[in-house]
Coordinates of C-alpha atoms in Angstrom, one line a residue:
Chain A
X1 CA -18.7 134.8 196.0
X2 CA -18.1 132.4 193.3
X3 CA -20.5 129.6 193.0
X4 CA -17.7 127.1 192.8
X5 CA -16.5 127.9 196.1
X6 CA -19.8 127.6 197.6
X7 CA -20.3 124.5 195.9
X8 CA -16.7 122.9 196.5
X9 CA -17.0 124.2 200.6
X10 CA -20.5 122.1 200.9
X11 CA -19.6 119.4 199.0
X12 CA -16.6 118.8 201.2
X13 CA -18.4 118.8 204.7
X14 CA -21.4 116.9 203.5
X15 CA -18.8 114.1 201.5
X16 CA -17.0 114.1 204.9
X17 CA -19.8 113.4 207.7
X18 CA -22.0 111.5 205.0
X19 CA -18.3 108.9 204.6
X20 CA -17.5 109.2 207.8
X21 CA -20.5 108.9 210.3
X22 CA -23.6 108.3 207.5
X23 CA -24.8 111.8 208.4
X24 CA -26.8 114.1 206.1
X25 CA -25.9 117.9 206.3
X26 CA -28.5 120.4 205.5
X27 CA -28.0 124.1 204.2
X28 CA -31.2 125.3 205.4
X29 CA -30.4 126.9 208.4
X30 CA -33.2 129.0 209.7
X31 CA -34.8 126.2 212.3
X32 CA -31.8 124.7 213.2
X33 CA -30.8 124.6 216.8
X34 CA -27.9 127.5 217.9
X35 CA -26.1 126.4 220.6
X36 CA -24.1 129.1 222.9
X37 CA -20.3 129.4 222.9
X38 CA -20.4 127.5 226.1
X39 CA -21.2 124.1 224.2
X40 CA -19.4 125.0 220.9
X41 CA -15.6 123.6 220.6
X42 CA -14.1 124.6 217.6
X43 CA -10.7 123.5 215.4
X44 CA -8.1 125.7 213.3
X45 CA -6.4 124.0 209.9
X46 CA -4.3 125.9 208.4
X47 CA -3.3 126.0 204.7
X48 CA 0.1 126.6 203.5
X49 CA 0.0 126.6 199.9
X50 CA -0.6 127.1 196.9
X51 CA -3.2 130.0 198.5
X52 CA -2.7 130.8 202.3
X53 CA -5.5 130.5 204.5
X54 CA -7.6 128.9 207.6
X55 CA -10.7 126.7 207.9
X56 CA -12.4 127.0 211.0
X57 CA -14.8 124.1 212.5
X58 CA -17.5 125.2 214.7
X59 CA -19.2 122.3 216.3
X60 CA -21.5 122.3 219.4
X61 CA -19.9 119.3 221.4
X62 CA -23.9 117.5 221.3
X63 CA -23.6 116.9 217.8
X64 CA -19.8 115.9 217.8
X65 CA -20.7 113.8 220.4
X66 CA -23.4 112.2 218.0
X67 CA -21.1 112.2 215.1
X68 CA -18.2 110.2 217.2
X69 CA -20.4 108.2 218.3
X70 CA -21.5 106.7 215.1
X71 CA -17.8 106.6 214.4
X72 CA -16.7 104.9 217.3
X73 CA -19.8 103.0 217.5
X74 CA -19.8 103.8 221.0
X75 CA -23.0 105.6 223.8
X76 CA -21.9 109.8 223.2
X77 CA -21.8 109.7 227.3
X78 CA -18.9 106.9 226.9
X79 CA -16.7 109.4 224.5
X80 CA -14.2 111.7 226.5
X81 CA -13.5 115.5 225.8
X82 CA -10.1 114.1 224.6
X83 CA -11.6 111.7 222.3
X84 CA -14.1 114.5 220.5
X85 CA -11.6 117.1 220.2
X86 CA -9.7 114.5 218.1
X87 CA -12.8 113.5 216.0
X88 CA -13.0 117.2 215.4
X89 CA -9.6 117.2 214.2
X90 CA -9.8 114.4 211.8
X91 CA -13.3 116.1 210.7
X92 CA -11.9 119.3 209.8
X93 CA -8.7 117.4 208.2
X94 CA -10.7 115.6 205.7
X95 CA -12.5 118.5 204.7
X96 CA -10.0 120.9 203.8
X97 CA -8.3 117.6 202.2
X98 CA -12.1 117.5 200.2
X99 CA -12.0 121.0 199.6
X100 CA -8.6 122.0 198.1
X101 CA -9.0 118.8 195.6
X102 CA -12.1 120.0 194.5
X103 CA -11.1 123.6 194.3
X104 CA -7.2 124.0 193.0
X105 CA -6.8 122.2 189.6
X106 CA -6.1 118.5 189.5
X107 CA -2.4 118.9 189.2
X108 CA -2.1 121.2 192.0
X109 CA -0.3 119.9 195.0
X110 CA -0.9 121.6 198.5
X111 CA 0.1 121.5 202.0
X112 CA -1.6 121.6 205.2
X113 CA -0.9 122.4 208.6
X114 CA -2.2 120.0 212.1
X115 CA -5.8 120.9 213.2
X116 CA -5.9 122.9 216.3
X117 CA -8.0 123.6 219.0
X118 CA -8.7 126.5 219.8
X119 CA -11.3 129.0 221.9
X120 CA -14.6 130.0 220.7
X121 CA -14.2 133.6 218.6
X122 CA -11.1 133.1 218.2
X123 CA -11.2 133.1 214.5
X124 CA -10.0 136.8 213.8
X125 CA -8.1 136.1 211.1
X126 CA -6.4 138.5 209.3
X127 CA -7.3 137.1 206.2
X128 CA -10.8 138.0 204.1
X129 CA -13.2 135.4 205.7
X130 CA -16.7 134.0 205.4
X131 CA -18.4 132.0 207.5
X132 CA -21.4 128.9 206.3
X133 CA -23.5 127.5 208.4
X134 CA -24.9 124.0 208.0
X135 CA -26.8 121.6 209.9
X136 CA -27.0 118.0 210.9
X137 CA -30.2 116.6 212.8
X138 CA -31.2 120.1 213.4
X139 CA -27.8 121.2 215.2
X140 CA -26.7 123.8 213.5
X141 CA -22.7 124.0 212.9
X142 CA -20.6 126.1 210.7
X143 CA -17.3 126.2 208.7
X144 CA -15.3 129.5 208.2
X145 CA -12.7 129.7 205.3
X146 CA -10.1 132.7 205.7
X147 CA -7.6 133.5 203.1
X148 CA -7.6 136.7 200.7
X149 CA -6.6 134.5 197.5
X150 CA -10.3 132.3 197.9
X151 CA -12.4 135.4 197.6
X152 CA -10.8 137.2 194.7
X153 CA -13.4 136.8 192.6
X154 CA -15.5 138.5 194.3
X155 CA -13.2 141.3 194.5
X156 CA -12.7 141.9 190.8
Chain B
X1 CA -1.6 89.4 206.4
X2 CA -0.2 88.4 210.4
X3 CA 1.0 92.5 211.3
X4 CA -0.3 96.0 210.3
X5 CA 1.2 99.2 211.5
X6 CA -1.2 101.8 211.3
X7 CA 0.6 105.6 211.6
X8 CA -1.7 108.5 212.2
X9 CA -1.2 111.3 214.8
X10 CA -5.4 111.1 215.2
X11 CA -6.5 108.5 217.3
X12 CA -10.0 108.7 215.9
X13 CA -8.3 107.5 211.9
X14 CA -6.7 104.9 213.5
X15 CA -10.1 104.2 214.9
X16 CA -11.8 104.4 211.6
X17 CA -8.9 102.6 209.7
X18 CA -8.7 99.4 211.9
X19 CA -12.5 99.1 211.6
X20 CA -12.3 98.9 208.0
X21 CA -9.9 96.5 208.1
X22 CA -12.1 94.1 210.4
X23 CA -14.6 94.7 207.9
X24 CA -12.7 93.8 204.7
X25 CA -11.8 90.9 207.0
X26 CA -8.0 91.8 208.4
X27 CA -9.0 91.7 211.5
X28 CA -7.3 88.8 212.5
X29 CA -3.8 90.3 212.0
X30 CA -2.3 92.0 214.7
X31 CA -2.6 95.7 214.3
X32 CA -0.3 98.1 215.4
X33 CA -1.1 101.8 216.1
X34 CA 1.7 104.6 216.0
X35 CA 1.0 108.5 216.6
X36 CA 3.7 109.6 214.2
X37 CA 6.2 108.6 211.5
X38 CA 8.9 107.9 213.7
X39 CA 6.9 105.7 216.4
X40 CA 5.9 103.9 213.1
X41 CA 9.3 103.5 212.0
X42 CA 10.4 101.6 215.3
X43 CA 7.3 99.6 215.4
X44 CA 7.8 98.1 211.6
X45 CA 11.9 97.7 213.2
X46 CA 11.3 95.9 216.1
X47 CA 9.2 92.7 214.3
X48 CA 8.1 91.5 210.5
X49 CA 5.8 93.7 209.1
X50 CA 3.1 92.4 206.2
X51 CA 1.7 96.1 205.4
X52 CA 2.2 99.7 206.7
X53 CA -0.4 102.6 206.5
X54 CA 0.1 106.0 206.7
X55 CA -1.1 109.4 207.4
X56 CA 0.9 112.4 205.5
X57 CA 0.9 115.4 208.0
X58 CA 1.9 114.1 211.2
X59 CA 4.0 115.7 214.3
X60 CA 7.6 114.5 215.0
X61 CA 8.1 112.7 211.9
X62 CA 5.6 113.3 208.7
X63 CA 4.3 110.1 206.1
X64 CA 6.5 111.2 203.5
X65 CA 9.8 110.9 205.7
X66 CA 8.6 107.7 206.9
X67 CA 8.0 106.1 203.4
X68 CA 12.1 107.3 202.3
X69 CA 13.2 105.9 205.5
X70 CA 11.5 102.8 204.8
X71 CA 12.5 102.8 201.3
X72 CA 16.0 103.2 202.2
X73 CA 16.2 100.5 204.5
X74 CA 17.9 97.3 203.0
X75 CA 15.8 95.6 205.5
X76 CA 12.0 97.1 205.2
X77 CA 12.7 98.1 201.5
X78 CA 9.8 95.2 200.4
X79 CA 7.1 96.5 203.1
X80 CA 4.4 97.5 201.3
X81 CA 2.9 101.1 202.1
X82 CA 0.1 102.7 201.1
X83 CA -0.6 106.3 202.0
X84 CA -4.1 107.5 203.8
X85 CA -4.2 110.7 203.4
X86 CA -6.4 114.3 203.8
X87 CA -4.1 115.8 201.4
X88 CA -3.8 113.9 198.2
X89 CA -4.3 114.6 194.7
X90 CA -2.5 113.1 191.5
X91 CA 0.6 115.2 191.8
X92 CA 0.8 114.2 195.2
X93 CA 0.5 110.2 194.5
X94 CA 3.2 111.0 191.6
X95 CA 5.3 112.1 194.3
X96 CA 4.7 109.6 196.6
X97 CA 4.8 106.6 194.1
X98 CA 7.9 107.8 193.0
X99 CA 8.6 107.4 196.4
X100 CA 8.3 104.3 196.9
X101 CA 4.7 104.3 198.0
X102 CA 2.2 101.0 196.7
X103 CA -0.7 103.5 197.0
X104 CA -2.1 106.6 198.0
X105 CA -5.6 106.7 199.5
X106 CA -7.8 110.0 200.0
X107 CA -9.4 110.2 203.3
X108 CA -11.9 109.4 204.4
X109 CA -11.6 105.6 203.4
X110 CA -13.9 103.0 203.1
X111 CA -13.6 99.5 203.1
X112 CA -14.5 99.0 199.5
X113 CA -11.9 101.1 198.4
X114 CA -9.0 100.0 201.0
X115 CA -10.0 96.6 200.3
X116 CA -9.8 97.6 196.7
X117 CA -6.4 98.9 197.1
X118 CA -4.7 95.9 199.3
X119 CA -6.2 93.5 196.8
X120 CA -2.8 92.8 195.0
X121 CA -1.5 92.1 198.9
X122 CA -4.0 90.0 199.7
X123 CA -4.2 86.2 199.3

């Protein structure tokens, strides 16, 4: 795994929640919080070009709920499902916007798809995929890249 | 500034983008939200518009089509619009400038840096 991605993938989620909501997120994992797949809700982005792929958001909806509501300035119990699912969406907008300018070379233009819902597990992709977990307040979340052309490093 | 039309298909940046314009003190003017391009594009029609913001990637009608129907309009040719978007880089903002565009912000903004931005607009 090249240290670049690694570096480019946390500096894009941390950028993102630390702009957005004034949130800190940690890469020390091992006491965070795991929440089941019952309280998980997680959006699909995919990239077009220059390199085909997905990003995956995994969030558990307690800490979306604290993340919109320092957005939205607004008591979590006042947000409705609708409401975090879209603050999801935006989240996992930005940071693929984050990553693929940190990642491709300046010059490089790319294009994305519309973040998706979908079911937790879901993210079989058929592309080579890893999977980083972070967390924020102690609730752990994770972001999953998939696409062959990330990882090729690696493979020679 | 008296109208802003604010074009993003998630209801959460139109959120975050009309807060920073309260902040950088805009907040008197009227704004305006549309969930795509082409909700925009009637909106910024149907009465004078001082500035229009826009998303790129949006359903039904995208921020790029909106900007070259706006630019073609003989009408809406002077409305200023500045792009907010996920997906921009320098040869993006060439493209878009060339378009027509009076800026291209990456999100996510901040009111120093939209206020930065609209400072030529503002009196």
């Amino acid at each position: 795994m090249s240290e670049k991605l690694e570096q480019d993938i946390y500096s894009a989620i941390s950028s993102t929640l630390e702009n957005m909501a004034f949130m800190e997120v940690g890469k020390e994992v091992a006491e965070a919080v795991r929440y089941p797949d019952e309280d998980i809700v997680v959006s699909r982005l995919l990239i077009h070009d220059p390199l085909p792929g997905e990003l995956y958001l995994s969030m558990p909806k307690l800490l979306l709920g604290k993340i919109a509501s320092s957005v939205y300035i607004m008591p979590a119990e006042e947000l409705s499902e609708q409401m975090l699912l879209d603050m999801l969406g935006e989240l996992i907008n930005t940071v693929a916007g984050l990553f693929l300018n940190a990642y491709l070379p300046e010059d490089q233009a790319y294009n994305l798809g519309l973040p998706e819902n979908v079911p937790v597990g879901e993210n079989d992709s058929p592309f080579e995929m890893k999977t980083w977990d972070f967390h924020v307040d102690n609730d752990l979340f994770s972001l999953t890249l998939a696409g062959d052309g990330y990882f090729q490093e690696e493979e020679a | 500034m008296n109208r802003i039309v604010i074009a993003d298909d998630s209801a959460t940046a139109r959120m975050f983008i009309c807060r920073c314009l309260e902040i950088i003190g805009l907040g008197e003017a009227t704004l305006v939200q549309a969930e795509n391009g082409r909700e925009a594009l009637s909106m910024v029609k149907e009465e004078e518009t001082d500035l229009l913001l826009t998303d790129l990637n949006m359903p039904v009608m995208d921020g790029a089509t909106l900007l070259k129907w706006v630019k073609s309009s003989p009408r809406l040719h002077d409305l200023p619009v500045l792009v907010i978007t996920s997906a921009g880089n320098p040869a993006k903002e060439q493209e878009l400038t060339s378009l027509g565009a009076f800026g291209v912000l990456n999100k996510p903004v901040s009111p120093a840096v939209l206020m930065d931005a609209l400072k030529p607009l503002m009196s």
